mmCIF file of C-alpha atoms in Angstrom:
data_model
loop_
_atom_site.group_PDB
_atom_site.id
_atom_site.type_symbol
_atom_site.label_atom_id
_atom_site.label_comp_id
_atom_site.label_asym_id
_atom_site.label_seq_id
_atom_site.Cartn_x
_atom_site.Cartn_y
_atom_site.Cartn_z
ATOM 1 C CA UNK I 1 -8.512 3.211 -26.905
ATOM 2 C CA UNK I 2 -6.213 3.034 -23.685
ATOM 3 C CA UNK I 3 -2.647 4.901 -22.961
ATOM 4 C CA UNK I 4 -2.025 2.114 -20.358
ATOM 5 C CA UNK I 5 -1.984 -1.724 -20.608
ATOM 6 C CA UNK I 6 -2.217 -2.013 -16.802
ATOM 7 C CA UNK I 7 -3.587 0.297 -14.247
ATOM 8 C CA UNK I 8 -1.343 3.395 -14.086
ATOM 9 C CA UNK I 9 -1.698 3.372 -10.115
ATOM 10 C CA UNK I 10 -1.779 -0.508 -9.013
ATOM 11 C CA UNK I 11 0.891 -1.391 -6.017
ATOM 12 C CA UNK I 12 3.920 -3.505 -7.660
ATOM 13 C CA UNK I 13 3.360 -7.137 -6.650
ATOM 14 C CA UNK I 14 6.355 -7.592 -4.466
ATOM 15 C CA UNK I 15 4.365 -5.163 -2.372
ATOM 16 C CA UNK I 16 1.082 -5.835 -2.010
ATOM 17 C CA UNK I 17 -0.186 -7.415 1.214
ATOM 18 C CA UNK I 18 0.380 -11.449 1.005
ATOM 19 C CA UNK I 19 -2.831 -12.006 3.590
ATOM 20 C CA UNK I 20 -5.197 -9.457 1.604
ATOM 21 C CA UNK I 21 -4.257 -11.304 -1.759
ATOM 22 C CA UNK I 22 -4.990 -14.784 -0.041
ATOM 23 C CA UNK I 23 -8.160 -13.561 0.963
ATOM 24 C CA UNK I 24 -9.382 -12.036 -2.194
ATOM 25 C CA UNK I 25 -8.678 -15.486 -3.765
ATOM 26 C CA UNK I 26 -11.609 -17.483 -1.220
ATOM 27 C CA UNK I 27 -14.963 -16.651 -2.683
ATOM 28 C CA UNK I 28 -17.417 -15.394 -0.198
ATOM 29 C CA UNK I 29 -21.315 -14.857 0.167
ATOM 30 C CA UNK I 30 -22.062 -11.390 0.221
ATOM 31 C CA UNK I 31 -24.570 -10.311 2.761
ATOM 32 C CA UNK I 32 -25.971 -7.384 4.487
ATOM 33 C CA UNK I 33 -25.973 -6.673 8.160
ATOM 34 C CA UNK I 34 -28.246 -4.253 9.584
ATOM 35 C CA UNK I 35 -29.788 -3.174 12.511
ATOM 36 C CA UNK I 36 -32.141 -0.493 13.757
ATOM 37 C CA UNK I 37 -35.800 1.006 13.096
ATOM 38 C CA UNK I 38 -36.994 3.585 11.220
ATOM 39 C CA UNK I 39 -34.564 6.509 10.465
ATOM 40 C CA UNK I 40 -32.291 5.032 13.072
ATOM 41 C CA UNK I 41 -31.408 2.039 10.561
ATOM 42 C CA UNK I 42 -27.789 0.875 9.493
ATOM 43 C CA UNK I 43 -26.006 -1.541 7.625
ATOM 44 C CA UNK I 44 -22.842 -2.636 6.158
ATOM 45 C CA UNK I 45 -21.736 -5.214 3.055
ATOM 46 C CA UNK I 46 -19.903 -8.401 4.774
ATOM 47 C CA UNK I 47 -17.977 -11.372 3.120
ATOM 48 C CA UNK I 48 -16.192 -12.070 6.188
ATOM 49 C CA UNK I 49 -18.348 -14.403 7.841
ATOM 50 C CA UNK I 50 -19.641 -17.957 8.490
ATOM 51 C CA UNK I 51 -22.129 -19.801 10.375
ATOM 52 C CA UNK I 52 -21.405 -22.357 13.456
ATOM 53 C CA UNK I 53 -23.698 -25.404 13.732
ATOM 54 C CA UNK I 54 -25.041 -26.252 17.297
ATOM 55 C CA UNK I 55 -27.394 -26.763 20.124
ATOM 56 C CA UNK I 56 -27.863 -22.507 19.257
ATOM 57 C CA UNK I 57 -26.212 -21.707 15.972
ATOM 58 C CA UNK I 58 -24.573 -19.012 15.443
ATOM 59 C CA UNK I 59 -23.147 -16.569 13.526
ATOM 60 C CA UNK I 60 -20.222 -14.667 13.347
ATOM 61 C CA UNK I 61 -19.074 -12.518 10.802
ATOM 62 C CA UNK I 62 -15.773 -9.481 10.811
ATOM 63 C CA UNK I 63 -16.845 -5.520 9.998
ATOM 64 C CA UNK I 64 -15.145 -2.367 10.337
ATOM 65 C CA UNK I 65 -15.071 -1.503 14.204
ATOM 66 C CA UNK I 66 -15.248 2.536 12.249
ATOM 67 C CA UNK I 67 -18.749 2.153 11.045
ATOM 68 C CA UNK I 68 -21.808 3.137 11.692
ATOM 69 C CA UNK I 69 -23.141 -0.719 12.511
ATOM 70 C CA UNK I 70 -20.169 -1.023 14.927
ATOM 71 C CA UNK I 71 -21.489 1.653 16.884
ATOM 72 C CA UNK I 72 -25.558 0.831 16.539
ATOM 73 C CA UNK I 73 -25.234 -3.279 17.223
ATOM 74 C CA UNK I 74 -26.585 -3.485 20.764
ATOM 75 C CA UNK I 75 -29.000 -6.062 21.063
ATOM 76 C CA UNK I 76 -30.485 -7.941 17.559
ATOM 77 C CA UNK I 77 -29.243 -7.555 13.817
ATOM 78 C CA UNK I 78 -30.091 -9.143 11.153
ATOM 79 C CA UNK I 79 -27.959 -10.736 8.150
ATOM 80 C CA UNK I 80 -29.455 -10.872 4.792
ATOM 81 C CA UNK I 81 -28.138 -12.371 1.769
ATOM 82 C CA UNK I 82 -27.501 -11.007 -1.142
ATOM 83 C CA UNK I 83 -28.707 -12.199 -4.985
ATOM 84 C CA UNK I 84 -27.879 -12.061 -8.401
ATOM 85 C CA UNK I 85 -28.473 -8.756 -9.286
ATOM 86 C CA UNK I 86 -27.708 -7.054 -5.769
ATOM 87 C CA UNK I 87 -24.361 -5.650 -6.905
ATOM 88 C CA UNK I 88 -25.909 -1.814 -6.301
ATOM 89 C CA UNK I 89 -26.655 -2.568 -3.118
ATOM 90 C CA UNK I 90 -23.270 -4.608 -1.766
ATOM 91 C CA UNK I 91 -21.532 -1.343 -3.491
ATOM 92 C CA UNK I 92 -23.646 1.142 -1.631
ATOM 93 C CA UNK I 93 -23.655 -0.821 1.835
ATOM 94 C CA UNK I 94 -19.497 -1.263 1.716
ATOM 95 C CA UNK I 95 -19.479 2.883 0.936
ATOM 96 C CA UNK I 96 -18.070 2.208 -2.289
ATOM 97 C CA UNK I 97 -21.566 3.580 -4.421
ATOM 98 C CA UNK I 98 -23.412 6.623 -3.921
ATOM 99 C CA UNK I 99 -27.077 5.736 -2.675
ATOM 100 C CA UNK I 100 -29.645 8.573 -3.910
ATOM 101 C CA UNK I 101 -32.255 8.384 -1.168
ATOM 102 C CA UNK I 102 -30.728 6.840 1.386
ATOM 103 C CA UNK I 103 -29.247 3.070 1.735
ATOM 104 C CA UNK I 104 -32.788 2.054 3.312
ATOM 105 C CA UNK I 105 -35.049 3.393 -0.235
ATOM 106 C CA UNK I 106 -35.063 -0.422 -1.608
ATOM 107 C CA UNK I 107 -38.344 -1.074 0.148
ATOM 108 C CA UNK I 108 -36.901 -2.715 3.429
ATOM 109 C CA UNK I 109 -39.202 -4.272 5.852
ATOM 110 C CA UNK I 110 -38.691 -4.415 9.550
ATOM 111 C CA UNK I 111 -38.871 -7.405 11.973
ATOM 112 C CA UNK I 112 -38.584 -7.779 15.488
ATOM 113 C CA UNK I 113 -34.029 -8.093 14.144
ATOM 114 C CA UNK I 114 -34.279 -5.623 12.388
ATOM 115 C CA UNK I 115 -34.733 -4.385 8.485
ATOM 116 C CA UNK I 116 -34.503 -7.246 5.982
ATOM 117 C CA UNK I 117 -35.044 -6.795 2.083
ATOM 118 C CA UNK I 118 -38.247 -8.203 1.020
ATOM 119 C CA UNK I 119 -37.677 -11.742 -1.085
ATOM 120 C CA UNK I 120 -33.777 -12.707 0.277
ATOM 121 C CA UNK I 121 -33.272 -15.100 2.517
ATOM 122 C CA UNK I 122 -31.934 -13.835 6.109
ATOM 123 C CA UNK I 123 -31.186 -14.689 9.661
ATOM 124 C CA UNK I 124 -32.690 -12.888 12.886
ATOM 125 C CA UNK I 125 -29.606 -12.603 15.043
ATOM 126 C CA UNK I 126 -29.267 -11.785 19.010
ATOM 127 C CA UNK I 127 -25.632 -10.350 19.745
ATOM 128 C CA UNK I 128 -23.586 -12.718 21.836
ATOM 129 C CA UNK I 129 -20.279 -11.035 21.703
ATOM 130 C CA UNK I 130 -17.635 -8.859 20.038
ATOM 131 C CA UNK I 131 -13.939 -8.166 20.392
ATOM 132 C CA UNK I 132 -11.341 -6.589 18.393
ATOM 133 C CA UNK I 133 -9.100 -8.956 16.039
ATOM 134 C CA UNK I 134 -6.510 -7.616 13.541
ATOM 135 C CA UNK I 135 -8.270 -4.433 11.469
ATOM 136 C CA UNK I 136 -11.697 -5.693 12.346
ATOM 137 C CA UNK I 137 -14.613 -6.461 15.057
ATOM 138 C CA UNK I 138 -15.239 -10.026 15.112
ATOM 139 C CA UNK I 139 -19.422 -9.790 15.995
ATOM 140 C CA UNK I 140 -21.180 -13.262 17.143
ATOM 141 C CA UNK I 141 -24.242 -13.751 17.327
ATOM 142 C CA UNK I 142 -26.900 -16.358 18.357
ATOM 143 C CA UNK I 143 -29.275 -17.096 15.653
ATOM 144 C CA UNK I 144 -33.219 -17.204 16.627
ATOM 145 C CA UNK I 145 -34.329 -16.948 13.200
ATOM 146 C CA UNK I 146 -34.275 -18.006 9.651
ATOM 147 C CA UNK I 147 -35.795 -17.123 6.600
ATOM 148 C CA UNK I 148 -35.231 -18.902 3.671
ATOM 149 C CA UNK I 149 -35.931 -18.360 -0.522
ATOM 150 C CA UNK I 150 -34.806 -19.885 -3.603
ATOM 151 C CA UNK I 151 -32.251 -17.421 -5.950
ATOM 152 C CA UNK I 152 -28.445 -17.229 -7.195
ATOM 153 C CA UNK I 153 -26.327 -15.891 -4.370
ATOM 154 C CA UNK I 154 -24.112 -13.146 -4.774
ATOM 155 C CA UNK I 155 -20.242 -13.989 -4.447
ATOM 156 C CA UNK I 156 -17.260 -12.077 -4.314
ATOM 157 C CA UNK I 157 -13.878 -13.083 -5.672
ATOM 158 C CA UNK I 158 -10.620 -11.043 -5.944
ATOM 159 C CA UNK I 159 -12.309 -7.783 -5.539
ATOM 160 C CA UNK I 160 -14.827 -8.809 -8.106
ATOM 161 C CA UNK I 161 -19.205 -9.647 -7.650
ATOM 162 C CA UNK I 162 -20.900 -12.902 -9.495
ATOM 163 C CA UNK I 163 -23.319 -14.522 -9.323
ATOM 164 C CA UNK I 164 -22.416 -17.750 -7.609
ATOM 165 C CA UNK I 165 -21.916 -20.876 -9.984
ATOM 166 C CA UNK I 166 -21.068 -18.504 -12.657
#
């Protein structure tokens, strides 16, 4: 049983944010980014990213110039992507899930990037550059490595996680 048929608290539509809306309608890969060894490890959930073919590929990718990565990327990262099934840890990652433990307890393993979770696929990244643009730090980065496995990846789409193809 519900009192409302819509969510008591959503914005009106004539006011929500045209760009935001646009956004939330282009499905995205979700991935982690992450950086550090030990206890000094961070990461944070991106969607806002893509990958330039070259000579030296790269990658570059949009996170909150706030967080904790923002502050820790100095050298190499790593991006990892996320499966089927990796909802938990895109929630906990973006800030938006508690993480009992600490975000690292999955059983990450460190490389010479950074941590990467055992059986995803993931790039070994050296920071290029970064700059300020709109809300966020755009981050690129020259990739030196790349590890691949079969699975579903994990989208997102207007707010929402799925498994891609679904």
């Amino acid at each position: 049983m519900t009192i409302h048929s819509a969510h008591p608290f959503e914005t009106p539509a004539e006011q929500r944010d045209a760009a935001r809306r646009l956004r939330g309608r282009l499905s995205a890969s979700v991935t982690l980014w992450l950086a550090g060894t030990g206890a000094r490890r961070v990461g944070l959930t991106v969607t806002s990213l893509l990958v330039a073919l070259g000579e030296d590929a790269r990658v570059v990718g949009l996170i909150d110039p706030d967080s904790d990565l923002a502050d820790a990327l100095e050298d190499r990262f790593t991006v990892v992507l996320l499966q089927e099934g990796d909802r938990g840890l895109a929630e906990a990652f973006a800030g938006l899930a508690p993480a009992p433990g600490g975000l690292f307890r999955a059983g990450f393993d460190d490389t010479d990037w950074g941590p990467v979770l055992p059986g995803r696929s993931w790039a070994g990244v050296r920071l290029e550059s970064t700059r300020e643009l709109g809300w966020s730090r755009e981050v690129v980065g020259v990739i030196e490595h790349v590890h691949l496995v079969e699975g579903t990846p994990l989208v997102r789409e207007r707010g929402r996680y799925r498994a891609a193809g679904s």
